[in-house]
XYZ file of C-alpha atoms in Angstrom:
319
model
C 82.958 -23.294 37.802
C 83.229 -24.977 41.406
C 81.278 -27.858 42.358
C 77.292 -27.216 42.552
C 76.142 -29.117 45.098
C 72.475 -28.612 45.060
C 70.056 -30.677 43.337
C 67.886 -29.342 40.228
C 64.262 -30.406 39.558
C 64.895 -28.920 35.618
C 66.382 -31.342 33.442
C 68.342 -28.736 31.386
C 69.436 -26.969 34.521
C 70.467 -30.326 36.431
C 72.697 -30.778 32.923
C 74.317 -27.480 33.079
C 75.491 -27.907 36.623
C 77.183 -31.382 35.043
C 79.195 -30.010 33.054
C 79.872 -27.156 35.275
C 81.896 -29.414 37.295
C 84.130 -29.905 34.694
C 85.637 -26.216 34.448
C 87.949 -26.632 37.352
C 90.208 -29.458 38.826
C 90.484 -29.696 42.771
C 94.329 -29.189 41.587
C 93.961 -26.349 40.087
C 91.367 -24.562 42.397
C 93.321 -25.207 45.174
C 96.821 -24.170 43.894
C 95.549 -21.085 43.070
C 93.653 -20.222 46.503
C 96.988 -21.150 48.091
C 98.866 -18.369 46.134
C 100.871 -16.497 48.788
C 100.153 -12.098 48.015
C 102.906 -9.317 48.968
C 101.170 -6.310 50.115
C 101.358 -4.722 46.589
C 99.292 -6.876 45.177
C 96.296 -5.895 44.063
C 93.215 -8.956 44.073
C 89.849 -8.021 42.201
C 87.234 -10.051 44.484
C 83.472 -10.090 43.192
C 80.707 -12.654 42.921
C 80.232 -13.243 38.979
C 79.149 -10.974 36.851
C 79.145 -8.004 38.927
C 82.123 -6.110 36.439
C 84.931 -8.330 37.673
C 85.921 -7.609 33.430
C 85.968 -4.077 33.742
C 87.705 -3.396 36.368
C 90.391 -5.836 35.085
C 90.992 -3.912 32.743
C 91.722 -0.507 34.628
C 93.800 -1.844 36.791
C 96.123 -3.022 33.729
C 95.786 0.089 31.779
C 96.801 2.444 35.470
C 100.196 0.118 35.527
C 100.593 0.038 31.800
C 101.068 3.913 31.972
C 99.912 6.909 29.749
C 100.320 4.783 26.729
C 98.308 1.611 27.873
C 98.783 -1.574 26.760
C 96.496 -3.857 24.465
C 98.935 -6.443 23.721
C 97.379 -9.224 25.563
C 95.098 -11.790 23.875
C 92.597 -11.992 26.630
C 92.129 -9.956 29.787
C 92.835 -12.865 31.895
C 96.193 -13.191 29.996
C 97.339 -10.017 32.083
C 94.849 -9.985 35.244
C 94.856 -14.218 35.619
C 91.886 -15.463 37.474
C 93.062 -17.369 40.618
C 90.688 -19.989 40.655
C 91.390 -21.497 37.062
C 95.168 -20.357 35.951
C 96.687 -23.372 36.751
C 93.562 -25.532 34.403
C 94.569 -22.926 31.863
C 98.239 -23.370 31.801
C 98.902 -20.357 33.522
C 101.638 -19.806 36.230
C 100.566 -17.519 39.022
C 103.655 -16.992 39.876
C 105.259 -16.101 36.569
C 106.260 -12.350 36.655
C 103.206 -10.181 35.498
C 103.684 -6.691 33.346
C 106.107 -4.391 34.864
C 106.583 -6.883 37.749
C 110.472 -6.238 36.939
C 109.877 -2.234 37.740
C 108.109 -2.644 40.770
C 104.494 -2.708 39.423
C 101.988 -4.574 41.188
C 100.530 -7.410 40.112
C 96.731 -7.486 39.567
C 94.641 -10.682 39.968
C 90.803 -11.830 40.025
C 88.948 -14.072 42.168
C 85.152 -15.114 42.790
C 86.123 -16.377 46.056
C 84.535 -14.831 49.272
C 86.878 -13.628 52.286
C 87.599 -16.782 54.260
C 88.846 -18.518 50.748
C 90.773 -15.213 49.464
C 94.571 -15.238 49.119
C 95.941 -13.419 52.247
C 98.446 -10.443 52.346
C 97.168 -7.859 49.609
C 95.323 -5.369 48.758
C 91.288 -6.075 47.168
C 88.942 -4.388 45.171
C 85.394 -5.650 45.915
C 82.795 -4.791 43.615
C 79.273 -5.218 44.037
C 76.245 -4.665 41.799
C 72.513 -4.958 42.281
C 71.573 -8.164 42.842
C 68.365 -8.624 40.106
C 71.067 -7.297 37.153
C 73.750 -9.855 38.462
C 71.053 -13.062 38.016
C 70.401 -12.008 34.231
C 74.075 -11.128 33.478
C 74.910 -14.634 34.470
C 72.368 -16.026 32.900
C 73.332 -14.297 29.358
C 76.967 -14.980 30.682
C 75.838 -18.903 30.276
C 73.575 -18.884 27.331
C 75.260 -19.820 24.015
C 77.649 -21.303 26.068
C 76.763 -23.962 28.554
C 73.347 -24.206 27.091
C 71.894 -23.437 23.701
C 69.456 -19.943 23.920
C 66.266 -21.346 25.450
C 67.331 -24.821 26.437
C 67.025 -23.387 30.174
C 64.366 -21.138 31.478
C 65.692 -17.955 33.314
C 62.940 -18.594 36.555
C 64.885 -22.145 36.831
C 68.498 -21.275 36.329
C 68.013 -18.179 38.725
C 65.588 -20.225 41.741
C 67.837 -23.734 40.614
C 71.232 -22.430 40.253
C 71.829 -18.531 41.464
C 69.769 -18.412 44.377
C 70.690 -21.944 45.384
C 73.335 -21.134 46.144
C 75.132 -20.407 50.016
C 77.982 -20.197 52.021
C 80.231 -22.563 50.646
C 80.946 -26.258 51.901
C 84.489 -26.316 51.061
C 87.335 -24.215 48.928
C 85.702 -26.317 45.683
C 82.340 -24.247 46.299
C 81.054 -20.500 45.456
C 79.759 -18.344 47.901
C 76.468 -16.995 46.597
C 76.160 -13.140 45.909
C 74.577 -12.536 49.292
C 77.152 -14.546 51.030
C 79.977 -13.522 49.145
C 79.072 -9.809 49.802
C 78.375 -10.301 53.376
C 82.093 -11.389 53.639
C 84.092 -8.767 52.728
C 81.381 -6.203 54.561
C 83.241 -5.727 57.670
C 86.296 -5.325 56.136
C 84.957 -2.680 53.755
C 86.608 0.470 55.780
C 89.920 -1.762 55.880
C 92.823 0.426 54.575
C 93.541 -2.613 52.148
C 89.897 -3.305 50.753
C 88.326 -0.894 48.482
C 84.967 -1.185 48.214
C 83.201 -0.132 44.794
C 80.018 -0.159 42.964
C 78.932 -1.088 39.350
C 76.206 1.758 39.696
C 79.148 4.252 40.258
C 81.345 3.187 37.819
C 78.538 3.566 34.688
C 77.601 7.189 36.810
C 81.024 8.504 37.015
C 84.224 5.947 35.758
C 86.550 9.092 36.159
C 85.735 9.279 39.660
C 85.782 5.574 40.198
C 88.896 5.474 38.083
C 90.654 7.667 40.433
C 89.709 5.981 43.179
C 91.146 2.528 42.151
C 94.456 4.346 41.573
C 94.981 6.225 44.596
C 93.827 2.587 46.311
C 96.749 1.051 43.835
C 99.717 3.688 44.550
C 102.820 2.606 46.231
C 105.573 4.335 47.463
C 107.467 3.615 43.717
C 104.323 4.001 41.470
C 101.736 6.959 42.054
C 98.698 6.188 39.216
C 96.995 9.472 40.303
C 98.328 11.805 37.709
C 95.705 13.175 35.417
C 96.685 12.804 32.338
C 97.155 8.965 33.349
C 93.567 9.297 34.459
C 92.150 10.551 30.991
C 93.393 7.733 29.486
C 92.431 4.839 31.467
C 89.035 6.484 31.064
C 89.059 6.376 27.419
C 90.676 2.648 27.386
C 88.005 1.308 30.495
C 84.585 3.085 27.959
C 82.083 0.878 27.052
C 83.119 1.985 23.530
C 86.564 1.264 23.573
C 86.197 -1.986 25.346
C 82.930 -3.146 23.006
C 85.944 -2.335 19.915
C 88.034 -4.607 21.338
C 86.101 -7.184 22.895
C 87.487 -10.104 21.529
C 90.597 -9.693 24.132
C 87.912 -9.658 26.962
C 85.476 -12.979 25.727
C 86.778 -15.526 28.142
C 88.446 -17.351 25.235
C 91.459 -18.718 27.133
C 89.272 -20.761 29.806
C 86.799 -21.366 27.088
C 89.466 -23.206 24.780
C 91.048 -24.625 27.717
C 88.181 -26.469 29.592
C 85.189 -26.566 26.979
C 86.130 -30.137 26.472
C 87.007 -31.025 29.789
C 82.860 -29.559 30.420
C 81.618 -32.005 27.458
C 81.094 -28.912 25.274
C 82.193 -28.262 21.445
C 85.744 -26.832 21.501
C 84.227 -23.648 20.080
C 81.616 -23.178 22.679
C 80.676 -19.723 23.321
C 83.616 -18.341 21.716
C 81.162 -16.035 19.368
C 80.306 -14.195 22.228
C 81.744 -11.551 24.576
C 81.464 -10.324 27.699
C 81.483 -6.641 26.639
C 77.594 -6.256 25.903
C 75.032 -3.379 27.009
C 76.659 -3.444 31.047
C 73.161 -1.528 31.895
C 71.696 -0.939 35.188
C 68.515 -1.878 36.054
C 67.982 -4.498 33.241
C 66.715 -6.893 35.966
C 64.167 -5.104 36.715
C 63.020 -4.963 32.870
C 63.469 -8.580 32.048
C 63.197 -10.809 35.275
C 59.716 -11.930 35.730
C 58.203 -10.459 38.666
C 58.278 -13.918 40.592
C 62.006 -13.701 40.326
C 62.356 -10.588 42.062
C 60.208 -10.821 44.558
C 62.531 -14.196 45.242
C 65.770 -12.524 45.028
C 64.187 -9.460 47.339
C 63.035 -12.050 50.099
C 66.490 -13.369 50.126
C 67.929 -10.119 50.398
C 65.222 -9.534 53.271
C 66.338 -12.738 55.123
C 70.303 -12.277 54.736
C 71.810 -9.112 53.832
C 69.080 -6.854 56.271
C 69.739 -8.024 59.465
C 73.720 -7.552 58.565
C 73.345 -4.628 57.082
C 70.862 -2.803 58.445
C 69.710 -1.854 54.722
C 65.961 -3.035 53.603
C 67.820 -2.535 49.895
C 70.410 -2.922 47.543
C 69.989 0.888 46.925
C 70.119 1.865 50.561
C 73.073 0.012 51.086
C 75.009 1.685 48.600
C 74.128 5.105 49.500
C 75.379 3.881 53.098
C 78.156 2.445 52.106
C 79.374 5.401 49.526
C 78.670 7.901 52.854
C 80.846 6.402 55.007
């Protein structure tokens, strides 16, 4: 992770942030948010935990063709994340699958718009900000802290919501921040804008729609068959069979020591778990969301126009 710049009252939260500033050089961070884009490129842009994974994944299986392609170790070995390839040993500009036959290359970021590579093409996906705060928090637990060491209300008031518009390239935008800066560019012929929500409701249609966005002149992904079998290859059952190639294990045996943490940290779990909707509002106390709502009150409705997370995405699916 970036630098964390804000201070923690909670001891085990203040800790985590430590060795959080261990995951990425300056080098690295900043070699890859320098990477130069051709138009065909295709950059996956979300705040964490918001199915940055999943989507990873069907944009490799549409350009891997009818047959797919599993072959990889880890997701990130195919779809490299911008931020931390070079701390991983990974050259962003070492030819990606099909490169050589005119495929496009497929990336991921966390950074928001200002920080993003220039000259491609981006898929922005957003989900509901309550399910985001516990999906990083179960992201982090068993891995940068032992389960229970830190208490949800502090990592989400101490940590997630302390976060804002970044400092510098070494920071992460917060969700709200992060959202809010790719929202005027959402009817941009090169941004596609999508929502976790939709693609648990209806991955064929969202499928679909992150082919026809990845088509070039050379390579049309929209044929059905295609289609059918990214489906199958992007389930939740398909991907939970396989979910050792999507458990972060390259940057978790790459920096884990560089973090202070046991070479095998978190390298039990995966990433591939329930992916429900609407789990924050289950398992967040009620504190916490009336926290997270305020924010969204303070930030994302006088931008928006949208007193909800729920509004905005039926707004932003009408248009």
């Amino acid at each position: 992770m970036p630098f964390e710049l804000t201070a923690s009252e909670t001891a085990s939260v203040a800790e985590m942030k430590k060795k959080l500033g261990g995951f990425e050089t300056e080098i690295g961070r900043l070699k890859g948010l320098d990477l130069v884009l051709s138009p065909t490129d295709v950059v996956i842009t979300t705040s964490p935990k918001a199915g940055t994974t999943w989507v990873q994944q069907i944009c490799h299986q549409l350009r891997a063709g009818i047959e797919g392609d599993m072959s990889f170790e880890e997701i990130s070995e195919v779809v490299p994340f911008i931020e931390l390839a070079h701390d991983q040993g990974q050259d962003l500009e070492k030819p990606q699958f099909g490169q050589d036959r005119g495929l496009p290359r497929c990336f991921k970021t966390h950074a928001w718009e200002p920080h993003c590579p220039k000259g491609g093409k981006y898929i922005v996906v957003v989900r509901e900000p309550k399910d985001v705060a516990l999906s990083f928090y179960n992201f982090f637990e068993g891995w940068f802290f032992e389960p229970g060491e830190v208490p949800m209300d502090a990592f989400v008031q101490e940590f997630w919501l302390a976060r804002g518009a970044p400092e510098s390239r070494m920071s992460n935008a917060s969700f709200y921040d992060h959202f809010l800066s790719w929202y005027n560019r959402r009817l941009d012929a090169d941004v596609l804008f999508l929502f976790f929500e939709d693609l648990k409701a209806d991955l064929k249609g969202s499928v679909r729609k992150i082919a026809k966005f990845m088509s070039t002149k050379e390579h049309d992904f929209t044929g059905e068959e295609l289609i059918n079998a990214v489906v199958e290859k992007s389930s939740f059952a398909f991907m939970h069979e396989h979910k050792g190639q999507f458990d972060e294990k390259l940057s978790k045996l790459a920096r884990n020591e560089a973090c202070g943490l046991a070479p095998d940290a978190g390298l039990q779990y995966s990433k591939i778990r329930a992916g429900e909707a609407g789990g924050g509002k289950l398992k967040l106390s009620t504190e916490l969301q009336e926290m997270i709502s305020e924010r969204w009150s303070k930030q994302m409705l006088p931008a928006t126009g949208c007193a909800s997370y729920d509004l905005l995405r039926q707004k932003v699916c009408a248009e």
